Amino acid sequence: MNYFSYSSIGPEPGRAEPGQWPKLEAALAVVNRDLLATLPGQDALILMVVPPWQPLPPSGIDRGQVYVAMPDGRWHGNAVNACDLEESDPPEPDDAATVLTVVADAAQATIMELLWQVWPLCREHRTGMHPRPAGATDDWYQGEADTTRPPVWWCRGSRDGKPHDVCLVGELAATVQGKQRRALRHSKRKPDSRR
């Protein structure tokens, strides 16, 4: 689902106000480090909010659905916040590992679907990676919660290779090699000339 699906049937989505979703914003900043390190020239992703469809009940907390989006407001995939709040459920997951995993997964879906490219790529196997808890076994499944281990970018490996953890989510810059790594270090030293 994306912004254009809502344009004629519901409330108009808008960019999340800074500080409105602090845990999601912090996780997106970490994921954006990986994006900017591995896709030079790509602008950082943003959070978009689709307001609630109906007026809130007096005891309601619904602040809308939040999506990880391209800088122009387009997104693909599921919301990163709890959309169907039950009594006393927080709108954002409580632990940083879960938030980071959910945001990394949403960012990956948006990038892959809207840019039509696999992201991120394992440099060793040239295959796509996925966020999952560090050291998870091959039979781990996405609905399985694990808040004790930090999320990593995980590679399934090649047909003959073994699956492996590549790096922590947010640390892909360390896996960039050669000319691209030098260019990344150089861009961090220079002020942004696009402003």
Short mmCIF file of C-alpha atoms in Angstrom, two decimals:
data_model
loop_
_atom_site.label_atom_id
_atom_site.label_comp_id
_atom_site.label_asym_id
_atom_site.label_seq_id
_atom_site.Cartn_x
_atom_site.Cartn_y
_atom_site.Cartn_z
CA MET A 1 0.00 0.00 0.00
CA ASN A 2 1.26 3.51 -0.62
CA TYR A 3 0.30 7.15 -0.53
CA PHE A 4 -1.31 7.08 -3.95
CA SER A 5 -3.76 4.42 -2.79
CA TYR A 6 -5.16 6.85 -0.23
CA SER A 7 -5.41 9.97 -2.36
CA SER A 8 -9.12 9.68 -3.14
CA ILE A 9 -10.59 7.55 -0.38
CA GLY A 10 -9.27 8.64 3.00
CA PRO A 11 -7.35 11.13 5.07
CA GLU A 12 -4.20 12.43 3.44
CA PRO A 13 -0.92 11.04 4.79
CA GLY A 14 1.75 13.43 5.99
CA ARG A 15 5.31 13.37 7.19
CA ALA A 16 5.62 12.45 10.87
CA GLU A 17 6.27 15.42 13.12
CA PRO A 18 9.72 15.28 14.75
CA GLY A 19 9.47 13.78 18.23
CA GLN A 20 6.02 12.25 17.64
CA TRP A 21 7.41 8.71 17.25
CA PRO A 22 10.78 8.79 19.09
CA LYS A 23 11.53 5.04 19.06
CA LEU A 24 10.64 4.71 15.38
CA GLU A 25 12.68 7.83 14.53
CA ALA A 26 15.73 6.49 16.38
CA ALA A 27 15.46 3.13 14.59
CA LEU A 28 15.04 4.81 11.21
CA ALA A 29 18.19 6.88 11.82
CA VAL A 30 20.12 3.63 12.35
CA VAL A 31 18.66 2.03 9.21
CA ASN A 32 19.34 5.21 7.20
CA ARG A 33 23.05 4.84 8.08
CA ASP A 34 22.99 1.51 6.26
CA LEU A 35 21.04 2.92 3.34
CA LEU A 36 23.34 5.89 2.84
CA ALA A 37 26.45 3.68 3.16
CA THR A 38 25.31 1.14 0.59
CA LEU A 39 23.26 3.21 -1.88
CA PRO A 40 25.30 6.36 -2.54
CA GLY A 41 23.16 9.21 -3.78
CA GLN A 42 19.97 7.86 -2.22
CA ASP A 43 18.30 10.28 0.17
CA ALA A 44 17.33 9.16 3.66
CA LEU A 45 13.99 7.49 4.26
CA ILE A 46 11.27 9.24 6.28
CA LEU A 47 8.28 8.29 8.41
CA MET A 48 4.83 8.96 6.93
CA VAL A 49 1.64 8.93 9.01
CA VAL A 50 -1.82 8.09 7.76
CA PRO A 51 -4.30 9.76 10.16
CA PRO A 52 -7.10 7.70 11.72
CA TRP A 53 -10.12 7.18 9.47
CA GLN A 54 -12.70 7.84 12.16
CA PRO A 55 -12.87 10.26 15.08
CA LEU A 56 -11.19 8.86 18.17
CA PRO A 57 -13.32 7.48 20.98
CA PRO A 58 -12.94 9.46 24.24
CA SER A 59 -10.46 6.90 25.60
CA GLY A 60 -8.71 6.26 22.26
CA ILE A 61 -5.01 6.70 21.54
CA ASP A 62 -4.97 6.06 17.78
CA ARG A 63 -2.38 8.42 16.27
CA GLY A 64 -2.58 6.87 12.82
CA GLN A 65 -0.54 4.31 10.95
CA VAL A 66 3.18 4.97 10.45
CA TYR A 67 5.11 3.79 7.38
CA VAL A 68 8.75 3.95 6.30
CA ALA A 69 8.72 5.97 3.08
CA MET A 70 10.89 7.38 0.34
CA PRO A 71 11.69 11.11 0.68
CA ASP A 72 8.80 11.88 -1.69
CA GLY A 73 6.29 10.16 0.61
CA ARG A 74 5.79 6.88 -1.26
CA TRP A 75 6.03 3.63 0.66
CA HIS A 76 5.38 -0.08 0.35
CA GLY A 77 4.57 -2.64 3.01
CA ASN A 78 3.07 -2.74 6.45
CA ALA A 79 2.82 -0.07 9.11
CA VAL A 80 5.62 -0.06 11.70
CA ASN A 81 3.41 0.82 14.65
CA ALA A 82 0.56 -1.05 16.30
CA CYS A 83 -2.49 -0.09 14.27
CA ASP A 84 -5.19 -2.00 16.10
CA LEU A 85 -4.49 -0.99 19.67
CA GLU A 86 -6.01 -3.10 22.40
CA GLU A 87 -6.40 -1.78 25.90
CA SER A 88 -3.05 -0.67 27.32
CA ASP A 89 -1.04 -1.71 24.24
CA PRO A 90 1.64 0.87 23.42
CA PRO A 91 1.54 2.38 19.90
CA GLU A 92 5.27 1.66 19.52
CA PRO A 93 6.98 -1.61 20.53
CA ASP A 94 8.67 -1.32 23.91
CA ASP A 95 12.11 -2.70 23.16
CA ALA A 96 14.73 -1.22 20.84
CA ALA A 97 15.60 -4.55 19.15
CA THR A 98 12.02 -5.15 18.04
CA VAL A 99 11.60 -1.56 16.83
CA LEU A 100 14.86 -1.72 14.87
CA THR A 101 13.92 -5.06 13.28
CA VAL A 102 10.45 -3.83 12.26
CA VAL A 103 11.81 -0.57 10.81
CA ALA A 104 14.66 -2.34 8.95
CA ASP A 105 12.18 -4.78 7.44
CA ALA A 106 9.84 -1.94 6.37
CA ALA A 107 12.73 0.06 4.90
CA GLN A 108 13.85 -2.99 2.93
CA ALA A 109 10.33 -3.52 1.55
CA THR A 110 10.05 0.13 0.48
CA ILE A 111 13.48 0.23 -1.18
CA MET A 112 13.09 -3.08 -2.95
CA GLU A 113 9.59 -2.42 -4.25
CA LEU A 114 9.95 1.24 -5.22
CA LEU A 115 13.54 1.24 -6.51
CA TRP A 116 13.25 -2.28 -7.94
CA GLN A 117 16.53 -3.45 -6.53
CA VAL A 118 17.65 -5.87 -3.89
CA TRP A 119 18.78 -4.10 -0.71
CA PRO A 120 20.94 -4.72 1.21
CA LEU A 121 23.25 -7.14 -0.56
CA CYS A 122 25.70 -9.54 1.04
CA ARG A 123 29.05 -8.70 -0.56
CA GLU A 124 30.28 -12.28 -0.26
CA HIS A 125 27.29 -14.08 -1.80
CA ARG A 126 25.68 -11.28 -3.85
CA THR A 127 22.28 -12.14 -2.38
CA GLY A 128 19.78 -10.10 -0.43
CA MET A 129 19.93 -9.98 3.35
CA HIS A 130 17.16 -9.76 5.93
CA PRO A 131 16.96 -8.43 9.49
CA ARG A 132 16.78 -11.03 12.23
CA PRO A 133 18.18 -11.53 15.76
CA ALA A 134 21.92 -12.14 15.96
CA GLY A 135 22.81 -15.82 15.97
CA ALA A 136 19.31 -16.98 14.99
CA THR A 137 19.14 -20.51 13.67
CA ASP A 138 18.12 -21.42 10.14
CA ASP A 139 14.63 -22.38 11.30
CA TRP A 140 13.92 -18.95 12.85
CA TYR A 141 10.73 -17.36 11.54
CA GLN A 142 9.81 -13.67 11.39
CA GLY A 143 6.94 -13.79 13.89
CA GLU A 144 9.26 -15.12 16.56
CA ALA A 145 10.08 -12.34 19.03
CA ASP A 146 13.59 -12.16 20.46
CA THR A 147 14.40 -9.04 22.40
CA THR A 148 17.59 -10.38 23.98
CA ARG A 149 19.75 -10.27 20.86
CA PRO A 150 20.38 -7.23 18.64
CA PRO A 151 19.13 -7.37 15.05
CA VAL A 152 21.64 -8.15 12.32
CA TRP A 153 21.59 -8.26 8.55
CA TRP A 154 21.50 -11.99 7.83
CA CYS A 155 22.49 -13.71 4.58
CA ARG A 156 21.06 -17.06 3.54
CA GLY A 157 24.34 -17.85 1.77
CA SER A 158 24.86 -19.33 -1.65
CA ARG A 159 23.63 -22.74 -2.68
CA ASP A 160 26.78 -24.27 -1.24
CA GLY A 161 27.45 -21.66 1.45
CA LYS A 162 26.29 -21.48 5.01
CA PRO A 163 23.88 -18.80 6.24
CA HIS A 164 25.60 -16.14 8.31
CA ASP A 165 25.17 -12.89 10.21
CA VAL A 166 26.85 -10.12 8.20
CA CYS A 167 26.74 -7.22 10.66
CA LEU A 168 24.52 -5.41 13.11
CA VAL A 169 21.75 -3.34 11.55
CA GLY A 170 23.26 0.14 11.31
CA GLU A 171 26.81 -1.11 10.71
CA LEU A 172 26.78 -1.88 6.98
CA ALA A 173 29.33 0.88 6.33
CA ALA A 174 31.97 -1.41 7.82
CA THR A 175 31.25 -4.00 5.10
CA VAL A 176 31.65 -1.56 2.21
CA GLN A 177 34.92 -2.14 0.40
CA GLY A 178 37.47 -0.27 -1.67
CA LYS A 179 36.56 2.83 -3.63
CA GLN A 180 33.03 3.03 -2.22
CA ARG A 181 34.35 2.96 1.38
CA ARG A 182 36.88 5.72 0.66
CA ALA A 183 34.16 7.84 -0.95
CA LEU A 184 31.93 7.29 2.09
CA ARG A 185 34.69 8.35 4.50
CA HIS A 186 35.46 11.37 2.32
CA SER A 187 31.79 12.46 2.21
CA LYS A 188 31.61 12.33 6.04
CA ARG A 189 34.51 14.81 6.26
CA LYS A 190 33.14 17.32 3.77
CA PRO A 191 30.16 19.55 4.48
CA ASP A 192 27.09 18.67 2.41
CA SER A 193 27.31 20.77 -0.75
CA ARG A 194 23.72 20.01 -1.79
CA ARG A 195 22.24 22.38 0.79
#
